[in-house]
């Protein structure tokens, strides 16, 4: 798609598309192409289409010496008076050579002559004037005619030349020729000057008088014909005026040769030259040519895409020839300058065919002259479509209702989408997205016509099976790549009254026992019918088929059969009621059942035949099942947590027992009877919910024990009690507290557990043998020093179950005491605490003192005991 465009109509060059060589197509004559331009170039535009790319090529035409200098005439006759003094000058016509530079005329030569010489001057590297100079006075009598050969040479290689013959006739005429003020005049004229405009006025003088002094002005013989067409010369006044059209773009300077001739018998001539410069005016609007137009333009064309290439040329010069180009309208296109005089129209914004599919662009070229001239040209740019718009549904979601029991294949809906694109980009096909209803593919229920979007039901829908389902309709265009969009269609199955009410089998028929003593308002029974329809079609109303005079009424809404009056003797023992359940559909559908009501005496059993139970069972819904399952799961988690906690506690208990055995081995004495610890605090734990701290200090019953009596007494104390403990009563073995404690005791055979707060020590403790007189009776006593605080008792004789004497408590019973004896087993629990046990939480063992004090009075002891009990209660709180 490469081609070359030149500004002129002629195509001088052509491109070989195979190898890219630019070659000359037609012979080029530089003199014809660039007559008045010294620098001759041919601009070319090399254009590649799809996509449009432009390159500018300027070809300079170099001049060759292919033109010889030529004179306007072969023979020139010159009349010279013999009175003309030496040094006089006579202008000659110069030769013309269309070549330029060194190929133009560079020299003139005159054939050898004793009277004449040749003088020429160069203006702007060109010979502008050629004059014949008289070297010495002529003598007509000696030679009346002089034949000279004037030769013009150019500077080319090879050098070319042209000749003309000059014949000079010597006459005896006027001896004074008219003279101008200056031999050379300069003036200017604006182009397009009106005809008759004065350009310059010449003035010549002649020293002669009379008719020899009368002067007339004429164009010289060497004036070019173009000058005579453009200018006029008044022969009497010497005024040069505009005669024809002056165009700066054709000729920017005129050289006028003017002769002043007197009217003598032998007229004499004076010569001058007038150089007229043409001033350019902005009289040429820009010329616009569209060399390439790439349409249509794709709507997704990026910014900067070339749409068209425009060439603009202004024949004016200077600022009058400078052109700016722009687009008049607000369109997404702009004009960018490419090369000198060339512009490109490019995309300057986003294009959207759906908003506007073509643009009428007016391109204006304006020069910088004053006043400025402009030219406008319109081009139509068509926007081609791309698939940039997905099909759009009129409604993104819609809801339709289908009456159940519809005919298979019936029309239910039309999906409608539109695509603003055109062609295949707007061709829409419809489909239904994959889905299922209760595991059955959606395509088994409905189908869609892919061309017009009509949806048909493939099956007959049943509201009782499918009340609602949703499908997604996809609209896809045929573009590349295809675009699509979805519409959500909510389909509801509209219920019709196609199901009659149904009674539960328990109600058909049913016998209800009703006491005869029932009063008015007594609920006899409640019946219930079920309708598989929904809404108004499932709304039930209950009535008796034959109301008659029966003492019963039925609630139309709830179905409750109520006694409307008390029974009388005349009433029957049995009533058979026909209950009709009626829905509110159209048409109305009913169901019938029979209820048998049997009257019984007040003492007889009343059986409602599980009517209410059945009603309650009917209310047992799936939600209740979920609730029961949730409760079972939570209960199982709680049970597992409780078992795990019990196992962990039992394992900890086993570890503490093992630690206690190790400590027992270390602290035991030689006899192994009593265990002691000098720096140990113990905590007696009755259960996991409540703890009571007791400090217990033990001393050995042998003098070999490592813990002496003094240290034990120092470290053993009841730290939470500030009052004195009461003295035990001699009858403590048979007190009511003991008996109460024995009733709720949990017997353990072995060692009771005492947990220490600091070390968690578990120990087996010595027990005191029975205090009864008969060892066989099995009478047992509480542990030594035990208060009524003990809730659990373990009874066991010592080794061999030998009866041991009961230790006597002295009157001066100390706060800290130790009773030596055989091992005792103590177990403390709080499962069933007695009233007396709550008054003291501490058990203290010490050593019995050898000295006894006298007994106090019985009344004093009771008061003291009461005070101690009150103090212990305060400490417990």
Tab-separated table of C-alpha atoms in Angstrom, residues 194-502:
chain	number	residue	atom	x	y	z
A	194	UNK	CA	-4.809	48.720	-9.363
A	195	UNK	CA	-4.387	49.612	-12.982
A	196	UNK	CA	-3.200	53.193	-13.600
A	197	UNK	CA	-1.300	53.352	-10.310
A	198	UNK	CA	1.780	55.583	-10.609
A	199	UNK	CA	4.978	53.765	-9.930
A	200	UNK	CA	7.700	56.237	-10.833
A	201	UNK	CA	8.190	59.463	-12.848
A	202	UNK	CA	11.366	59.940	-14.899
A	203	UNK	CA	12.978	63.249	-15.699
A	204	UNK	CA	15.616	63.781	-18.393
A	205	UNK	CA	17.158	67.046	-19.714
A	206	UNK	CA	18.682	67.998	-23.085
A	207	UNK	CA	21.081	70.893	-23.495
A	208	UNK	CA	19.933	71.438	-27.004
A	209	UNK	CA	17.217	73.898	-27.805
A	210	UNK	CA	14.265	73.749	-29.982
A	211	UNK	CA	13.155	70.549	-31.302
A	212	UNK	CA	16.593	69.077	-30.501
A	213	UNK	CA	15.759	69.691	-26.821
A	214	UNK	CA	12.328	68.169	-26.894
A	215	UNK	CA	12.447	64.797	-25.175
A	216	UNK	CA	10.211	61.784	-25.503
A	217	UNK	CA	10.402	58.653	-23.334
A	218	UNK	CA	10.273	55.130	-24.645
A	219	UNK	CA	11.020	51.644	-23.365
A	220	UNK	CA	14.437	50.540	-24.437
A	221	UNK	CA	14.933	47.909	-27.065
A	222	UNK	CA	16.190	45.447	-24.458
A	223	UNK	CA	13.002	45.622	-22.315
A	224	UNK	CA	11.310	42.263	-22.092
A	225	UNK	CA	7.866	41.815	-23.449
A	226	UNK	CA	6.476	41.000	-19.976
A	227	UNK	CA	7.420	44.489	-18.792
A	228	UNK	CA	5.472	46.124	-21.573
A	229	UNK	CA	2.411	44.068	-20.606
A	230	UNK	CA	2.548	45.090	-16.988
A	231	UNK	CA	3.729	48.700	-17.151
A	232	UNK	CA	3.019	51.697	-19.340
A	233	UNK	CA	5.318	54.699	-19.983
A	234	UNK	CA	3.982	58.131	-20.803
A	235	UNK	CA	6.220	59.371	-23.611
A	236	UNK	CA	5.759	63.008	-22.653
A	237	UNK	CA	5.812	62.968	-18.841
A	238	UNK	CA	7.976	59.923	-18.229
A	239	UNK	CA	5.458	58.453	-15.769
A	240	UNK	CA	5.549	54.693	-15.323
A	241	UNK	CA	2.133	53.312	-14.390
A	242	UNK	CA	0.578	49.907	-13.786
A	243	UNK	CA	-0.927	48.550	-16.903
A	244	UNK	CA	-1.494	44.896	-16.212
A	245	UNK	CA	-1.671	42.477	-13.281
A	246	UNK	CA	1.257	42.355	-10.897
A	247	UNK	CA	1.713	39.049	-9.095
A	248	UNK	CA	4.524	38.648	-6.638
A	249	UNK	CA	4.246	34.870	-6.888
A	250	UNK	CA	5.116	35.106	-10.638
A	251	UNK	CA	7.686	37.900	-10.673
A	252	UNK	CA	9.007	39.691	-7.659
A	253	UNK	CA	11.202	42.211	-9.475
A	254	UNK	CA	11.097	44.051	-12.836
A	255	UNK	CA	14.038	45.723	-14.611
A	256	UNK	CA	12.864	48.493	-16.983
A	257	UNK	CA	15.203	50.141	-19.536
A	258	UNK	CA	13.986	53.649	-20.512
A	259	UNK	CA	15.353	55.774	-23.379
A	260	UNK	CA	15.025	59.548	-23.569
A	261	UNK	CA	15.058	60.641	-27.255
A	262	UNK	CA	15.224	64.188	-28.531
A	263	UNK	CA	13.415	65.413	-31.635
A	264	UNK	CA	16.432	66.556	-33.574
A	265	UNK	CA	17.071	65.653	-37.111
A	266	UNK	CA	19.539	63.188	-35.875
A	267	UNK	CA	17.852	62.235	-32.625
A	268	UNK	CA	20.067	61.474	-29.710
A	269	UNK	CA	19.171	59.087	-26.957
A	270	UNK	CA	19.763	59.088	-23.181
A	271	UNK	CA	19.429	55.887	-21.188
A	272	UNK	CA	18.456	54.943	-17.624
A	273	UNK	CA	17.335	51.838	-15.798
A	274	UNK	CA	14.447	51.533	-13.368
A	275	UNK	CA	14.380	48.545	-10.947
A	276	UNK	CA	10.833	47.908	-9.710
A	277	UNK	CA	10.510	45.621	-6.642
A	278	UNK	CA	7.157	43.937	-6.127
A	279	UNK	CA	5.958	43.968	-2.499
A	280	UNK	CA	4.079	40.809	-1.500
A	281	UNK	CA	0.594	41.120	-0.059
A	282	UNK	CA	-1.493	38.332	1.442
A	283	UNK	CA	-3.604	37.704	-1.590
A	284	UNK	CA	-3.383	33.936	-1.777
A	285	UNK	CA	-5.310	31.731	0.620
A	286	UNK	CA	-3.732	28.445	1.671
A	287	UNK	CA	-4.266	25.514	-0.642
A	288	UNK	CA	-5.348	22.316	1.099
A	289	UNK	CA	-5.045	18.825	-0.300
A	290	UNK	CA	-5.971	15.567	1.488
A	291	UNK	CA	-3.405	13.052	0.379
A	292	UNK	CA	-4.601	10.091	2.451
A	293	UNK	CA	-7.743	9.288	4.399
A	294	UNK	CA	-7.891	6.096	6.443
A	295	UNK	CA	-11.547	5.380	7.177
A	296	UNK	CA	-13.386	3.853	8.861
A	297	UNK	CA	-11.594	4.328	12.176
A	298	UNK	CA	-12.016	1.644	14.799
A	299	UNK	CA	-13.654	2.849	17.988
A	300	UNK	CA	-10.909	1.291	20.078
A	301	UNK	CA	-8.172	3.208	18.251
A	302	UNK	CA	-5.619	4.542	20.743
A	303	UNK	CA	-4.855	8.185	21.071
A	304	UNK	CA	-2.451	9.333	18.328
A	305	UNK	CA	-3.790	7.075	15.585
A	306	UNK	CA	-3.425	8.813	12.204
A	307	UNK	CA	-6.720	9.334	10.410
A	308	UNK	CA	-5.736	11.540	7.479
A	309	UNK	CA	-2.751	13.402	5.997
A	310	UNK	CA	-3.268	16.928	4.720
A	311	UNK	CA	-0.890	19.001	2.571
A	312	UNK	CA	-1.221	22.772	2.750
A	313	UNK	CA	0.591	25.230	0.473
A	314	UNK	CA	0.497	29.026	0.446
A	315	UNK	CA	2.086	30.803	-2.501
A	316	UNK	CA	2.660	33.941	-0.471
A	317	UNK	CA	6.005	34.534	1.169
A	318	UNK	CA	7.142	35.493	4.620
A	319	UNK	CA	4.514	35.543	7.297
A	320	UNK	CA	1.865	35.592	4.584
A	321	UNK	CA	2.945	32.103	3.599
A	322	UNK	CA	3.049	30.616	7.131
A	323	UNK	CA	-0.022	28.495	7.718
A	324	UNK	CA	-1.611	27.131	10.882
A	325	UNK	CA	-4.133	24.320	10.736
A	326	UNK	CA	-6.813	23.394	13.234
A	327	UNK	CA	-10.194	21.670	13.605
A	328	UNK	CA	-13.117	23.963	14.223
A	329	UNK	CA	-15.473	21.597	16.100
A	330	UNK	CA	-15.162	19.940	19.476
A	331	UNK	CA	-14.353	16.451	18.236
A	332	UNK	CA	-11.986	13.751	19.535
A	333	UNK	CA	-9.509	14.576	16.786
A	334	UNK	CA	-6.715	17.080	16.406
A	335	UNK	CA	-4.300	18.299	13.758
A	336	UNK	CA	-0.584	17.819	14.306
A	337	UNK	CA	2.139	19.385	12.146
A	338	UNK	CA	4.141	16.675	10.408
A	339	UNK	CA	6.572	18.295	7.936
A	340	UNK	CA	6.790	21.641	6.227
A	341	UNK	CA	3.343	22.225	4.818
A	342	UNK	CA	2.061	18.809	5.874
A	343	UNK	CA	-0.300	18.013	8.735
A	344	UNK	CA	-1.793	14.836	10.121
A	345	UNK	CA	-5.234	14.357	11.659
A	346	UNK	CA	-4.964	12.034	14.656
A	347	UNK	CA	-7.268	10.644	17.317
A	348	UNK	CA	-7.274	12.861	20.383
A	349	UNK	CA	-9.776	11.171	22.679
A	350	UNK	CA	-11.841	8.078	23.272
A	351	UNK	CA	-14.168	7.014	20.501
A	352	UNK	CA	-17.494	5.348	21.135
A	353	UNK	CA	-19.456	4.267	18.111
A	354	UNK	CA	-22.538	3.700	20.254
A	355	UNK	CA	-22.607	7.403	21.110
A	356	UNK	CA	-21.577	8.728	17.696
A	357	UNK	CA	-20.796	6.635	14.668
A	358	UNK	CA	-19.427	9.299	12.327
A	359	UNK	CA	-17.888	12.755	12.500
A	360	UNK	CA	-17.972	15.558	9.993
A	361	UNK	CA	-14.631	17.243	10.629
A	362	UNK	CA	-14.006	20.721	9.288
A	363	UNK	CA	-10.306	21.455	8.948
A	364	UNK	CA	-9.355	25.112	8.647
A	365	UNK	CA	-5.979	26.363	7.409
A	366	UNK	CA	-5.192	30.002	8.191
A	367	UNK	CA	-2.092	31.967	7.235
A	368	UNK	CA	-0.412	34.617	9.324
A	369	UNK	CA	-0.937	37.484	6.909
A	370	UNK	CA	-2.823	40.664	7.610
A	371	UNK	CA	-5.613	40.244	7.034
A	372	UNK	CA	-5.332	36.529	7.438
A	373	UNK	CA	-6.717	34.283	4.766
A	374	UNK	CA	-8.070	30.834	5.442
A	375	UNK	CA	-9.475	27.857	3.704
A	376	UNK	CA	-11.641	25.068	5.124
A	377	UNK	CA	-12.286	21.564	4.053
A	378	UNK	CA	-14.565	18.914	5.517
A	379	UNK	CA	-13.864	15.244	5.786
A	380	UNK	CA	-16.161	12.549	7.070
A	381	UNK	CA	-14.695	10.082	9.534
A	382	UNK	CA	-16.742	6.916	10.023
A	383	UNK	CA	-16.272	4.990	13.273
A	384	UNK	CA	-16.232	1.226	12.958
A	385	UNK	CA	-17.658	-0.983	15.675
A	386	UNK	CA	-15.794	-3.286	18.052
A	387	UNK	CA	-17.369	-5.634	20.546
A	388	UNK	CA	-17.029	-3.424	23.599
A	389	UNK	CA	-20.573	-3.640	24.932
A	390	UNK	CA	-22.051	-6.658	26.612
A	391	UNK	CA	-25.734	-7.378	26.068
A	392	UNK	CA	-27.902	-5.559	28.568
A	393	UNK	CA	-31.211	-6.796	29.935
A	394	UNK	CA	-34.024	-4.332	30.333
A	395	UNK	CA	-34.380	-5.561	33.919
A	396	UNK	CA	-31.447	-7.160	35.736
A	397	UNK	CA	-33.896	-9.259	37.718
A	398	UNK	CA	-37.530	-10.151	37.247
A	399	UNK	CA	-40.213	-12.157	39.007
A	400	UNK	CA	-42.873	-14.259	37.334
A	401	UNK	CA	-45.686	-16.435	38.631
A	402	UNK	CA	-46.693	-19.746	37.078
A	403	UNK	CA	-49.987	-21.317	37.997
A	404	UNK	CA	-49.536	-24.881	39.035
A	405	UNK	CA	-50.832	-27.695	36.840
A	406	UNK	CA	-49.774	-25.739	33.779
A	407	UNK	CA	-49.621	-27.550	30.451
A	408	UNK	CA	-46.124	-28.834	29.545
A	409	UNK	CA	-44.538	-26.723	26.832
A	410	UNK	CA	-46.502	-23.611	27.744
A	411	UNK	CA	-44.925	-20.193	27.287
A	412	UNK	CA	-44.044	-18.464	30.556
A	413	UNK	CA	-41.656	-15.558	29.886
A	414	UNK	CA	-39.610	-13.702	27.263
A	415	UNK	CA	-36.080	-12.580	28.123
A	416	UNK	CA	-35.170	-9.420	26.259
A	417	UNK	CA	-31.676	-7.975	25.997
A	418	UNK	CA	-30.193	-5.399	23.695
A	419	UNK	CA	-26.639	-4.755	22.521
A	420	UNK	CA	-25.677	-1.249	21.341
A	421	UNK	CA	-23.041	-2.756	19.041
A	422	UNK	CA	-23.815	-3.504	15.408
A	423	UNK	CA	-23.314	-6.413	13.064
A	424	UNK	CA	-22.344	-9.702	14.556
A	425	UNK	CA	-21.337	-7.901	17.733
A	426	UNK	CA	-25.034	-7.251	18.406
A	427	UNK	CA	-26.333	-10.711	17.536
A	428	UNK	CA	-27.554	-12.119	20.853
A	429	UNK	CA	-28.155	-15.718	21.823
A	430	UNK	CA	-29.924	-16.700	25.025
A	431	UNK	CA	-29.186	-19.612	27.325
A	432	UNK	CA	-30.003	-20.750	30.844
A	433	UNK	CA	-27.119	-21.090	33.287
A	434	UNK	CA	-26.552	-24.470	34.874
A	435	UNK	CA	-28.532	-25.120	38.011
A	436	UNK	CA	-30.701	-27.706	39.685
A	437	UNK	CA	-33.861	-28.042	41.714
A	438	UNK	CA	-33.589	-30.678	44.417
A	439	UNK	CA	-30.790	-32.363	42.512
A	440	UNK	CA	-32.630	-32.319	39.170
A	441	UNK	CA	-31.053	-30.147	36.424
A	442	UNK	CA	-32.880	-26.936	35.715
A	443	UNK	CA	-32.954	-27.810	32.013
A	444	UNK	CA	-35.442	-30.551	32.852
A	445	UNK	CA	-37.987	-27.968	33.980
A	446	UNK	CA	-37.648	-25.050	31.582
A	447	UNK	CA	-36.096	-24.326	28.193
A	448	UNK	CA	-35.301	-21.141	26.290
A	449	UNK	CA	-35.290	-20.298	22.608
A	450	UNK	CA	-31.717	-19.095	21.971
A	451	UNK	CA	-32.812	-16.674	19.252
A	452	UNK	CA	-35.765	-14.787	20.731
A	453	UNK	CA	-35.362	-15.550	24.469
A	454	UNK	CA	-38.784	-17.131	24.923
A	455	UNK	CA	-38.924	-19.454	27.944
A	456	UNK	CA	-41.183	-22.505	28.015
A	457	UNK	CA	-42.159	-24.827	30.850
A	458	UNK	CA	-41.209	-28.416	30.069
A	459	UNK	CA	-43.209	-29.940	32.934
A	460	UNK	CA	-46.370	-29.275	34.818
A	461	UNK	CA	-45.447	-27.545	38.069
A	462	UNK	CA	-46.968	-28.476	41.402
A	463	UNK	CA	-47.042	-25.785	44.067
A	464	UNK	CA	-46.971	-28.408	46.793
A	465	UNK	CA	-43.647	-29.740	45.456
A	466	UNK	CA	-41.917	-26.661	44.072
A	467	UNK	CA	-42.978	-23.328	45.423
A	468	UNK	CA	-40.048	-21.233	44.203
A	469	UNK	CA	-36.897	-21.583	42.213
A	470	UNK	CA	-34.455	-19.231	40.597
A	471	UNK	CA	-32.726	-19.347	37.244
A	472	UNK	CA	-30.109	-17.193	35.562
A	473	UNK	CA	-30.569	-16.281	31.911
A	474	UNK	CA	-27.373	-15.517	30.023
A	475	UNK	CA	-27.324	-13.290	26.936
A	476	UNK	CA	-24.177	-13.668	24.813
A	477	UNK	CA	-23.267	-11.718	21.692
A	478	UNK	CA	-21.412	-13.094	18.678
A	479	UNK	CA	-18.449	-10.762	18.904
A	480	UNK	CA	-14.836	-11.750	19.116
A	481	UNK	CA	-14.319	-12.156	22.035
A	482	UNK	CA	-17.973	-12.657	23.013
A	483	UNK	CA	-19.432	-10.697	25.903
A	484	UNK	CA	-22.343	-11.745	28.062
A	485	UNK	CA	-24.549	-10.656	30.944
A	486	UNK	CA	-27.032	-12.381	33.220
A	487	UNK	CA	-30.597	-11.807	34.315
A	488	UNK	CA	-31.937	-13.341	37.494
A	489	UNK	CA	-35.417	-14.744	37.069
A	490	UNK	CA	-37.384	-15.549	40.222
A	491	UNK	CA	-40.116	-18.073	39.408
A	492	UNK	CA	-42.937	-18.670	41.863
A	493	UNK	CA	-45.456	-21.461	41.463
A	494	UNK	CA	-48.863	-19.935	42.059
A	495	UNK	CA	-51.121	-22.153	44.065
A	496	UNK	CA	-54.593	-23.178	42.903
A	497	UNK	CA	-57.153	-25.011	44.973
A	498	UNK	CA	-56.428	-28.525	43.750
A	499	UNK	CA	-56.203	-30.309	47.121
A	500	UNK	CA	-59.164	-31.053	49.357
A	501	UNK	CA	-58.816	-30.866	53.132
A	502	UNK	CA	-57.854	-34.119	54.883
